[in-house]
Short mmCIF file of C-alpha atoms and ligand atoms in Angstrom, two decimals:
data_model
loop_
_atom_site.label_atom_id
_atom_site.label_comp_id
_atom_site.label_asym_id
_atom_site.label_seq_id
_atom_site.Cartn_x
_atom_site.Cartn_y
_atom_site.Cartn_z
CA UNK P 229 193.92 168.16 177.70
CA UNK P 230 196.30 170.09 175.69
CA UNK P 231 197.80 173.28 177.28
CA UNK P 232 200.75 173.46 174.82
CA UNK P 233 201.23 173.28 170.93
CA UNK P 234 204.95 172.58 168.97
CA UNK P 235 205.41 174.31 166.12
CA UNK P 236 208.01 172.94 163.22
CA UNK P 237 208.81 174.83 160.52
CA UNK P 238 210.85 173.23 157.63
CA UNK P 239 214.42 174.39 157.49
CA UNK P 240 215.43 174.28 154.09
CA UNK P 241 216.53 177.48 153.29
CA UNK P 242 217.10 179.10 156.57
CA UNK P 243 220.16 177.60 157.69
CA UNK P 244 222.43 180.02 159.01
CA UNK P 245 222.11 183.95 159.76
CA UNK P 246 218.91 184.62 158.66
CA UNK P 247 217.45 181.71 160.54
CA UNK P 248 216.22 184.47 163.18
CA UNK P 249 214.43 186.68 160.30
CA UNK P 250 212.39 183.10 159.19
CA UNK P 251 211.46 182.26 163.32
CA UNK P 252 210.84 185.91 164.26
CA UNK P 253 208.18 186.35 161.14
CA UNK P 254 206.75 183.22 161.59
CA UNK P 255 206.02 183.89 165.40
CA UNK P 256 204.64 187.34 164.75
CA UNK P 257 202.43 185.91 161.84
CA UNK P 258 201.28 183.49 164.19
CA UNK P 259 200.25 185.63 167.13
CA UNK P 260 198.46 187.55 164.33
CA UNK P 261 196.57 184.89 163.49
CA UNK P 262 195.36 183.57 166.55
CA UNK P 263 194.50 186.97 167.71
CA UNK P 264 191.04 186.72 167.14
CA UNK P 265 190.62 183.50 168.93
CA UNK P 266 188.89 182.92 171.92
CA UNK P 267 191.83 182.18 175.00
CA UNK P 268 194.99 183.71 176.14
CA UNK P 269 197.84 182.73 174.08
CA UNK P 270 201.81 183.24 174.46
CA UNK P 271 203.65 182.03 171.24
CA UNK P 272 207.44 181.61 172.17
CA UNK P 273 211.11 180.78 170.51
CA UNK P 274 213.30 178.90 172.59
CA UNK P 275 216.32 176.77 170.92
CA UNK P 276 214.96 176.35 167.34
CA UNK P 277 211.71 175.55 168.83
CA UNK P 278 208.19 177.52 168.84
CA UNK P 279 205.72 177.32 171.11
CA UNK P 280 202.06 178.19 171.97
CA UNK P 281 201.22 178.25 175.70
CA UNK P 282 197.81 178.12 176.47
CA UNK P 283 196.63 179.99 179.45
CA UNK P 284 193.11 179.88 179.60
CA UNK P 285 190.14 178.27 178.50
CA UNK P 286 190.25 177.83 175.06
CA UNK P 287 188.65 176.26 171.48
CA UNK P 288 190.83 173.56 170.32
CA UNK P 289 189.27 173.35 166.97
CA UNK P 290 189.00 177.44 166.33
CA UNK P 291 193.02 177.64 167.07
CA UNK P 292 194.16 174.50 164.79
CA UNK P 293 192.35 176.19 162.25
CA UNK P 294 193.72 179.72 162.54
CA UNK P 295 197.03 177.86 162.58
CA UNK P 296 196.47 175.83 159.42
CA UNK P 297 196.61 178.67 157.42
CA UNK P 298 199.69 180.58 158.68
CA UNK P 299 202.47 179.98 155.85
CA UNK P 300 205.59 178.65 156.91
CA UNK P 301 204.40 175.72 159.47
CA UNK P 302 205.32 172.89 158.09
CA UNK P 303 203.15 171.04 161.15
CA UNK P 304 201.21 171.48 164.86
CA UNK P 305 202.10 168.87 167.39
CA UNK P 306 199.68 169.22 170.52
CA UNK P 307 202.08 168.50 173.30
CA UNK P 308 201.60 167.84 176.65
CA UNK P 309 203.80 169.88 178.91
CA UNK P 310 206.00 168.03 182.28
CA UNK P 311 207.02 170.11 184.78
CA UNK P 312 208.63 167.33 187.34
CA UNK P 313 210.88 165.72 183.89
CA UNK P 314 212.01 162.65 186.95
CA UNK P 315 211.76 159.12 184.94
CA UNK P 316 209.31 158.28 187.25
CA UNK P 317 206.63 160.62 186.76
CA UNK P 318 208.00 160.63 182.98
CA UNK P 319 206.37 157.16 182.83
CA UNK P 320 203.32 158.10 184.63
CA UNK P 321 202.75 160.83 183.08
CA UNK P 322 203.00 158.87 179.40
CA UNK P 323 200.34 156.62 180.77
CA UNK P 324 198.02 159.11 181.16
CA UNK P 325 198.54 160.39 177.78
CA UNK P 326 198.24 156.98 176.44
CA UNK P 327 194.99 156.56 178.16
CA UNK P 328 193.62 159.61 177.73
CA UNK P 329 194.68 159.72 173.65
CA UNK P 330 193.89 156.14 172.40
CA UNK P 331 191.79 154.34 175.29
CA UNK P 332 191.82 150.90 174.57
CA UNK P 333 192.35 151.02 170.79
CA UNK P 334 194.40 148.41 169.70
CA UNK P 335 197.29 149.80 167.62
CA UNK P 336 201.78 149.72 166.80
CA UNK P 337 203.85 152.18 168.26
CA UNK P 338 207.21 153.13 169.18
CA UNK P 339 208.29 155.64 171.71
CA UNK P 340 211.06 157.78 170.49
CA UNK P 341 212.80 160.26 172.79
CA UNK P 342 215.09 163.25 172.87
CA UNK P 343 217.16 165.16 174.96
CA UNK P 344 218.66 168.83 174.26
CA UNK P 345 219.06 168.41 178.44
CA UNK P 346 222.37 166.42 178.42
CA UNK P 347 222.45 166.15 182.11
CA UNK P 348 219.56 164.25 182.38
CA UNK P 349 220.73 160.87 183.70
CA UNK P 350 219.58 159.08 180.74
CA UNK P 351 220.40 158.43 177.33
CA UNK P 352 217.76 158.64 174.36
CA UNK P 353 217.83 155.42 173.39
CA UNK P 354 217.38 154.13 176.77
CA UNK P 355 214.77 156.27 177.29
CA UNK P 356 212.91 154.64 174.27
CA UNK P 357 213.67 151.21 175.42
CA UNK P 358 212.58 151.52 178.66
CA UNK P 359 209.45 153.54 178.59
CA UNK P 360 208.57 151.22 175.31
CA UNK P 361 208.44 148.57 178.17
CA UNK P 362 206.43 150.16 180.64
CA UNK P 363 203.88 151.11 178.55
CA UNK P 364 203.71 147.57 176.85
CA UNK P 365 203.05 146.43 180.47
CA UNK P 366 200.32 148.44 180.91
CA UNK P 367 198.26 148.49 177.91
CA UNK P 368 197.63 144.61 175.71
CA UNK P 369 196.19 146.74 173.11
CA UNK P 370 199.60 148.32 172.10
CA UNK P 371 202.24 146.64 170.01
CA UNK P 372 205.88 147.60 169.61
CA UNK P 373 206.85 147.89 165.73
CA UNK P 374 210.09 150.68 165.36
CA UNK P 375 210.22 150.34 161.79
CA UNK P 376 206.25 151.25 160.52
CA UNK P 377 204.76 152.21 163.71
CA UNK P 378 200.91 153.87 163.42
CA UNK P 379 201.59 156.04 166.39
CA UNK P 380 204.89 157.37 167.33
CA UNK P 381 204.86 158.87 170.62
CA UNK P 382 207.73 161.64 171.34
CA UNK P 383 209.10 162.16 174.54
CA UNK P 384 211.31 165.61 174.45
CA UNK P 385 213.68 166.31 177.70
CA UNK P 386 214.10 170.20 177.64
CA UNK P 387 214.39 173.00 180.76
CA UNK P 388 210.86 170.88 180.96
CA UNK P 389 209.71 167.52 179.04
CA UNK P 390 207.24 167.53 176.22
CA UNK P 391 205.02 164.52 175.20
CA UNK P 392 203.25 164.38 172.23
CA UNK P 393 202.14 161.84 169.15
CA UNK P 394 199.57 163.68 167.20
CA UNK P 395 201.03 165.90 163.93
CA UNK P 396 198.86 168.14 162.31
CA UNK P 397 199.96 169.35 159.04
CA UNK P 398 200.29 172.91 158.18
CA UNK P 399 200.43 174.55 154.71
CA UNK P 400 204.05 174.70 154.61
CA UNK P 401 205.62 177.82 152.81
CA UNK P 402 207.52 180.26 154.06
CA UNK P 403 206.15 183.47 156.67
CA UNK P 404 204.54 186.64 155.09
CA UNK P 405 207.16 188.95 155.12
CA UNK P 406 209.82 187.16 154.75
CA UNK P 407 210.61 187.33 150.66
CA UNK P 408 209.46 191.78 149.83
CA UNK P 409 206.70 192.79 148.56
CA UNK P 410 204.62 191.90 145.14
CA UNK P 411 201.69 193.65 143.04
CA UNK P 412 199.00 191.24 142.62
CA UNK P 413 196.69 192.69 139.52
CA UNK P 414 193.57 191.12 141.04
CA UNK P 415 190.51 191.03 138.95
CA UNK P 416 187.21 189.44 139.99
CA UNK P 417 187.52 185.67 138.57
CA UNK P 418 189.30 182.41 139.93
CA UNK P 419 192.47 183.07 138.90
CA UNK P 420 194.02 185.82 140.35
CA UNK P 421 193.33 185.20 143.97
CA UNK P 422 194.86 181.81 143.72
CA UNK P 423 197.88 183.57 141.76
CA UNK P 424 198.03 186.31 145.16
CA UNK P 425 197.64 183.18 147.72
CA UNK P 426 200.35 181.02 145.81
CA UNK P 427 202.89 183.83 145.87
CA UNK P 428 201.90 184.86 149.50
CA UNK P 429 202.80 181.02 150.33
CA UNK P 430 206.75 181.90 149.40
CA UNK P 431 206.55 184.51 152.06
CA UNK P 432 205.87 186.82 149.46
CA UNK P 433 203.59 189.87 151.39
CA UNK P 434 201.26 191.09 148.59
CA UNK P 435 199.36 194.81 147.64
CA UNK P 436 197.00 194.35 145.24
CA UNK P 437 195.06 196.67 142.29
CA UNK P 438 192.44 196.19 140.49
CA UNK P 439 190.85 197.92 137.48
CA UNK P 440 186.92 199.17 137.29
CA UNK P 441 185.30 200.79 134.73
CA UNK P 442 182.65 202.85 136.05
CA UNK P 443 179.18 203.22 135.17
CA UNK P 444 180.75 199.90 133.01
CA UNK P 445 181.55 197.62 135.74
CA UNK P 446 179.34 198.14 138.85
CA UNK P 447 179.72 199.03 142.98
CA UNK P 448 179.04 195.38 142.94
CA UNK P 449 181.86 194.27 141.10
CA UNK P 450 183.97 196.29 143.39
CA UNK P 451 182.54 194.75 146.52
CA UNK P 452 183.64 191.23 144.70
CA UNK P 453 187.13 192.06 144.49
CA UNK P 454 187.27 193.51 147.86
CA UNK P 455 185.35 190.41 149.01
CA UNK P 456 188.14 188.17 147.02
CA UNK P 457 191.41 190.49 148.62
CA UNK P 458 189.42 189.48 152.25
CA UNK P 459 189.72 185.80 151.54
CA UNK P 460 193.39 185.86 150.18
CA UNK P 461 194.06 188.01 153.12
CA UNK P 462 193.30 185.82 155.64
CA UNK P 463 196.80 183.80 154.41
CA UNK P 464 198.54 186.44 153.16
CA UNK P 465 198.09 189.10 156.18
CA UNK P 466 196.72 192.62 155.13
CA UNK P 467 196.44 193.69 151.48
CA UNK P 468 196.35 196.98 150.53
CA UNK P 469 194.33 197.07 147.80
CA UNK P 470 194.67 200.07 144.72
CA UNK P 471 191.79 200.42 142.77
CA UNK P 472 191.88 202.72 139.53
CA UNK P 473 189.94 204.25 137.39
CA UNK P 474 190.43 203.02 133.82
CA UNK P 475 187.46 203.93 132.13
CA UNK P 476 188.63 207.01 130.25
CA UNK P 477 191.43 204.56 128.53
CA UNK P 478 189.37 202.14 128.07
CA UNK P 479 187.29 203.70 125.52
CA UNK P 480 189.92 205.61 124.04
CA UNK P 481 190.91 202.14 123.07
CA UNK P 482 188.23 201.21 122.16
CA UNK P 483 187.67 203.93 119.69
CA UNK P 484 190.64 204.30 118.08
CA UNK P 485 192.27 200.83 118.19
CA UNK P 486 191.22 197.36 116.17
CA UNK P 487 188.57 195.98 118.11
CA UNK P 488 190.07 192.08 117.70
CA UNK P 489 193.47 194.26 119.72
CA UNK P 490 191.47 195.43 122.12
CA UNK P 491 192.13 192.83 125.25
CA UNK P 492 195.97 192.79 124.38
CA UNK P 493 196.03 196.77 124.05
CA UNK P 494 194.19 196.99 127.61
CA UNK P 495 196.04 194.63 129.39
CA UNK P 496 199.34 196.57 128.36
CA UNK P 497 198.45 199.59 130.06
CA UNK P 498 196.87 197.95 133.24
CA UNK P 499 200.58 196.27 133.24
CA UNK P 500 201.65 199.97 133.02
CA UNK P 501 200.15 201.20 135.36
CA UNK P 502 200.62 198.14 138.18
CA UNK P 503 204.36 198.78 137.45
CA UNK P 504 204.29 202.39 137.89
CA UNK P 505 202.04 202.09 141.07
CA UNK P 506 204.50 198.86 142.28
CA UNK P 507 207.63 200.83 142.20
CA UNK P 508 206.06 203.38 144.49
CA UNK P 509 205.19 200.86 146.59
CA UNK P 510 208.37 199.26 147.11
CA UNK P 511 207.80 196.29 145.07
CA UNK P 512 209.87 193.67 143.64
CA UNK P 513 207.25 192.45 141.10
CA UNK P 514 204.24 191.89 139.42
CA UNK P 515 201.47 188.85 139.77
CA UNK P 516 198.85 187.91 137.94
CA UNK P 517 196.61 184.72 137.21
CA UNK P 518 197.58 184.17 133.61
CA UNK P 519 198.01 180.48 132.24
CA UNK P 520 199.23 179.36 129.08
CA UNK P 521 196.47 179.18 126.60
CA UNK P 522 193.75 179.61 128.52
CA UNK P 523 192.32 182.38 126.89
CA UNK P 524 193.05 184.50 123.85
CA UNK P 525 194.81 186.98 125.64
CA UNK P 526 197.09 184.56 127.37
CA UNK P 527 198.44 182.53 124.35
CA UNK P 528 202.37 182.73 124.48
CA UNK P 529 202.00 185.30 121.46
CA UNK P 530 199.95 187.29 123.91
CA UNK P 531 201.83 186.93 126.75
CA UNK P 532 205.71 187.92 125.10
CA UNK P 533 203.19 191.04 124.15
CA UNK P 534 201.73 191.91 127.39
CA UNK P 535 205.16 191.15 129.04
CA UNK P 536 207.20 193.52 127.10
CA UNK P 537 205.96 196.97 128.41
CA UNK P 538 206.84 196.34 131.74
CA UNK P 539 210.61 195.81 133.63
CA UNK P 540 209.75 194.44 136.69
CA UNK P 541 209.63 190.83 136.55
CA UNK P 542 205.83 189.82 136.06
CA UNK P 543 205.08 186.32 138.01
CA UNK P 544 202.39 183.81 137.01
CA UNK P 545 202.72 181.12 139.25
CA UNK P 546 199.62 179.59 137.40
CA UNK P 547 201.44 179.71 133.73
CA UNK P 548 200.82 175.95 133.86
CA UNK P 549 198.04 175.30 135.28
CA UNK P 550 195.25 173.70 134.38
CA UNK P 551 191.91 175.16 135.24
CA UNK P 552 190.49 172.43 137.23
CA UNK P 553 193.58 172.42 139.44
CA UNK P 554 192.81 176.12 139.98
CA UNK P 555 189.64 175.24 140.76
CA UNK P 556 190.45 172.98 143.06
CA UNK P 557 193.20 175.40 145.20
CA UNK P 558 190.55 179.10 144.54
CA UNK P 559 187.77 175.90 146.43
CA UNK P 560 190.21 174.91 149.25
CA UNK P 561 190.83 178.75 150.42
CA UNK P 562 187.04 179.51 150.19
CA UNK P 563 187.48 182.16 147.23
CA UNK P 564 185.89 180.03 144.28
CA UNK P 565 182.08 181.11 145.81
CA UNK P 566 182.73 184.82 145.30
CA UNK P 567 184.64 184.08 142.14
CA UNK P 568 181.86 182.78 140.22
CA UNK P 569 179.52 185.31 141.51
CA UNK P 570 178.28 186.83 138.08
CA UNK P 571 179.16 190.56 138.33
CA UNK P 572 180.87 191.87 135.03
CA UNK P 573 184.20 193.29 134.95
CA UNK P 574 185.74 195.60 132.65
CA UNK P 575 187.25 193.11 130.16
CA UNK P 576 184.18 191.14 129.48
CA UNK P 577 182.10 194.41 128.88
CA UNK P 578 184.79 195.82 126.12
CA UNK P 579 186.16 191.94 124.91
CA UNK P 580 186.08 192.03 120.84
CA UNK P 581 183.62 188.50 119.51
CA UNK P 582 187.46 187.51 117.76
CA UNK P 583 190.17 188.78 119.44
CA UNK P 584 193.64 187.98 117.96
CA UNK P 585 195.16 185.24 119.83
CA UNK P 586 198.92 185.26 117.77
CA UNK P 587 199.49 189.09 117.95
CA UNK P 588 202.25 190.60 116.63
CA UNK P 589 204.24 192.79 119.38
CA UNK P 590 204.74 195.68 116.25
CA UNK P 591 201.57 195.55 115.16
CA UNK P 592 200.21 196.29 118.59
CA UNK P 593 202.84 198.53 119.18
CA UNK P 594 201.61 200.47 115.64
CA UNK P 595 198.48 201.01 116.65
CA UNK P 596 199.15 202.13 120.62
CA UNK P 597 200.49 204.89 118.19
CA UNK P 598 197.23 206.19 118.01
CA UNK P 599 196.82 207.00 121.30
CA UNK P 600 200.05 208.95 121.22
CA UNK P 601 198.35 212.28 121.97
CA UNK P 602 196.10 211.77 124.73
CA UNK P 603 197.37 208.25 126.77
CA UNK P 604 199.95 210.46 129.15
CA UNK P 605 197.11 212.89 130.47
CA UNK P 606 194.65 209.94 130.85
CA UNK P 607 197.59 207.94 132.72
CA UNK P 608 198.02 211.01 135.16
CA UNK P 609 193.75 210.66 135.36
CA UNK P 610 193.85 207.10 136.37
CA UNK P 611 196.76 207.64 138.49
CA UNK P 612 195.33 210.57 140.36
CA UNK P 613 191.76 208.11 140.84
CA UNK P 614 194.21 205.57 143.04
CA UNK P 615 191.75 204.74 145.58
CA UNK P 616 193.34 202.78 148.66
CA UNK P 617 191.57 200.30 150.40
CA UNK P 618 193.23 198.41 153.37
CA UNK P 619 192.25 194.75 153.56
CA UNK P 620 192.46 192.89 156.10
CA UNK P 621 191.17 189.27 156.79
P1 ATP V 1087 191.01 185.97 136.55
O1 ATP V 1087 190.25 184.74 136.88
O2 ATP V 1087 192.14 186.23 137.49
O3 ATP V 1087 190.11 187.16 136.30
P2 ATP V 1087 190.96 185.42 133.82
O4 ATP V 1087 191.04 183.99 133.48
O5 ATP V 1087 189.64 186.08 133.83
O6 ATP V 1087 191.70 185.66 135.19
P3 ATP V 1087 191.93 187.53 132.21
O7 ATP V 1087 190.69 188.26 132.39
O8 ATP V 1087 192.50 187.29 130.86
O9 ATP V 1087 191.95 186.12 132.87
O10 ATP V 1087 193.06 188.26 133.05
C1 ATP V 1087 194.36 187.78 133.16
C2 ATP V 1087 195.01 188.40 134.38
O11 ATP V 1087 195.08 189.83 134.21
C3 ATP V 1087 194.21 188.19 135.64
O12 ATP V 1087 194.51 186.95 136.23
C4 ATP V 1087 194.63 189.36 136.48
O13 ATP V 1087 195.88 189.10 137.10
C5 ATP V 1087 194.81 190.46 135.44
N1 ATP V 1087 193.57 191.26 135.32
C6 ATP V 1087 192.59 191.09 134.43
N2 ATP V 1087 191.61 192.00 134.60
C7 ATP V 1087 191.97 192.78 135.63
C8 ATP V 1087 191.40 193.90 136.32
N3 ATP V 1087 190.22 194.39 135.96
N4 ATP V 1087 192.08 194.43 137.36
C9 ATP V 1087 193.27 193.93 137.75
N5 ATP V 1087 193.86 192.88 137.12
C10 ATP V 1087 193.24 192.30 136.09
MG1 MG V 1088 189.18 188.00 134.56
#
């Protein structure tokens, strides 16, 4: 029965000029996303307002779904659409809806109504009253209560009227696009993709690389992380994904740097070389899917050493985080599956059996020293393996 959908959007923080920049990205993320489903759609702005038209035959289910995970919709209101917006077929019209939405459930209400059409010869609030009454004279099974009402049905007078009561919720956020661009280091476990989808959620867009170790890590692994970019991608819009070579420096830590360093020493460079590979890309920052404590290498010791090599600003929206609740999010956008998929990736292969978990930043820095004559020609090596994959959903 529904031709026509209302989107809102919260407002905080698009008051003003860039208002436009907020509505314009969220209706081209949103024509995006419904792209692929079956029907012909036209997604329009009009007065603070967007809408989806349908024009065809369509799945109701397959488009609330594409539209529950567009960032920046705070929720989907199926609307039914009045051309004739006289009082009389107003009312009728509501009846029908009534009918057709609740049958002869028994259930509170209260009607409330709008007008952005100031001509229209009646006020809001007599609007409310007055259709409140009609429909209490036609259905026993509805009872008025304004102040806790389980259905609240919205009548909108526009160019045309609008009637709806049902509110889906969206995911909230703000559109792709909207907030630059970040490097998401994206490895093959639970964390990272959740780190990549929370940061897409701000409007964030996202390019992603990730670090193999070949004949180490395997095809496989690769696939896992490409698999894991797919999922995030299907919120955050396409991902262009780096992947690099790291093998060569891998070793060479490995062979000349305390093995218990080895994890701290390794993620410094793959910080390195996100940065270097970020800048190029126009990014504003880093991401990745460290938490506080959760592993040796993410102790706060561990982190201030990690974090000191780069200058871009290095985001962790999971730094607090417990694991479950990652769990829980990496679960709800269909990436946990793939995550705990057992292939190897290059830190587990090369991890020391007692890594240092309160490293000291000049210690670490000491022994770097010993890769002083080789790391810049096996940076321009790992650079010059930048393999680009383009992800998209
Ligand atoms: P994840 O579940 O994201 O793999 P983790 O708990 O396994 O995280 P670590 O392996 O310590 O944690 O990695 C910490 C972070 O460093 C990751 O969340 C990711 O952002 C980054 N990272 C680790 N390994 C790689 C890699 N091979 N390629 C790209 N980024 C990586
Ligand atoms: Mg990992």
């Amino acid at each position: 029965m529904y031709k026509a959908f209302l989107i809102k959007y919260s407002e905080i923080g698009i008051k003003g000029k860039n208002r436009y920049v907020f509505e314009d990205a969220l209706v081209r993320n949103i024509r995006e996303a419904i792209a692929d489903c079956d029907g012909v759609f036209e997604v329009t702005k009009e007065r603070g307002r967007i809408y989806i038209e349908v024009q065809s035959e369509y799945d109701y289910d397959e488009l609330i779904d594409a539209l529950t995970k567009v960032f920046g919709i705070a929720a989907i209101c199926p609307v039914v659409l009045v051309e004739d917006k006289s009082w009389d077929n107003l009312c009728k019209e509501a009846c029908d809806f009534v009918k057709a939405q609740y049958g002869d459930k028994s259930f509170t209400f209260k009607v409330e109504a709008r007008r952005s059409d100031k001509n229209y010869p009646m006020t809001s609030p007599e609007m409310g009253i007055e259709l409140g009454a009609y429909l209490l004279d036609r259905f026993p099974n509805m009872q008025v209560d304004v102040h806790n009402p389980e259905v609240r049905i919205t009548i909108e007078i526009r160019d045309r009227a609008y009637i709806y009561s049902k509110s889906i919720p969206g995911l909230q956020g703000m559109p792709v696009g909207t907030s630059g661009k970040a490097m998401l280091l994206l490895s093959g476990g639970i964390d990272s993709p959740v780190a990549g989808y929370m940061i897409a959620k701000r409007g964030v867009k996202l390019e992603a690389v990730y670090f193999h170790a070949p004949p180490y890590t395997s095809d496989r692994a690769k696939k896992k992380v490409v698999d894991l970019a797919k999922k995030v991608a299907v919120y955050s819009g396409t991902i262009r994904l780096h992947v690099i070579n790291f093998t060569e420096i891998q070793m060479a830590i490995y062979e000349k740097c305390p093995h218990d360093e080895l994890t701290i020493i390794m993620r410094r460079y793959m910080m390195r070389i996100a940065e270097k590979i970020a800048l190029e890309n126009d990014c504003l920052g880093l991401v990745t899917g460290e938490s506080i404590g959760q592993v040796a290498s993410q102790t706060m010791h561990s982190l201030r050493s990690t974090n000191e090599v780069c200058e871009l600003p290095v985001y962790r929206p999971l730094i607090a985080f417990d694991k479950q609740d990652i769990i829980e999010i990496s679960q709800r956008i269909d990436a946990f599956e793939t995550s705990i998929q057992p292939y190897e990736d290059c830190c587990t292969i090369f991890v020391a059996k007692h890594p240092v978990t309160k490293p000291n930043v000049n210690v670490i820095r000491k022994s770097e020293t010993k890769l002083e004559d080789i790391i810049d020609d096996m940076l321009e090596t790992a650079y010059a393996t930048d393999e680009i994959i383009e992800i998209t959903k």
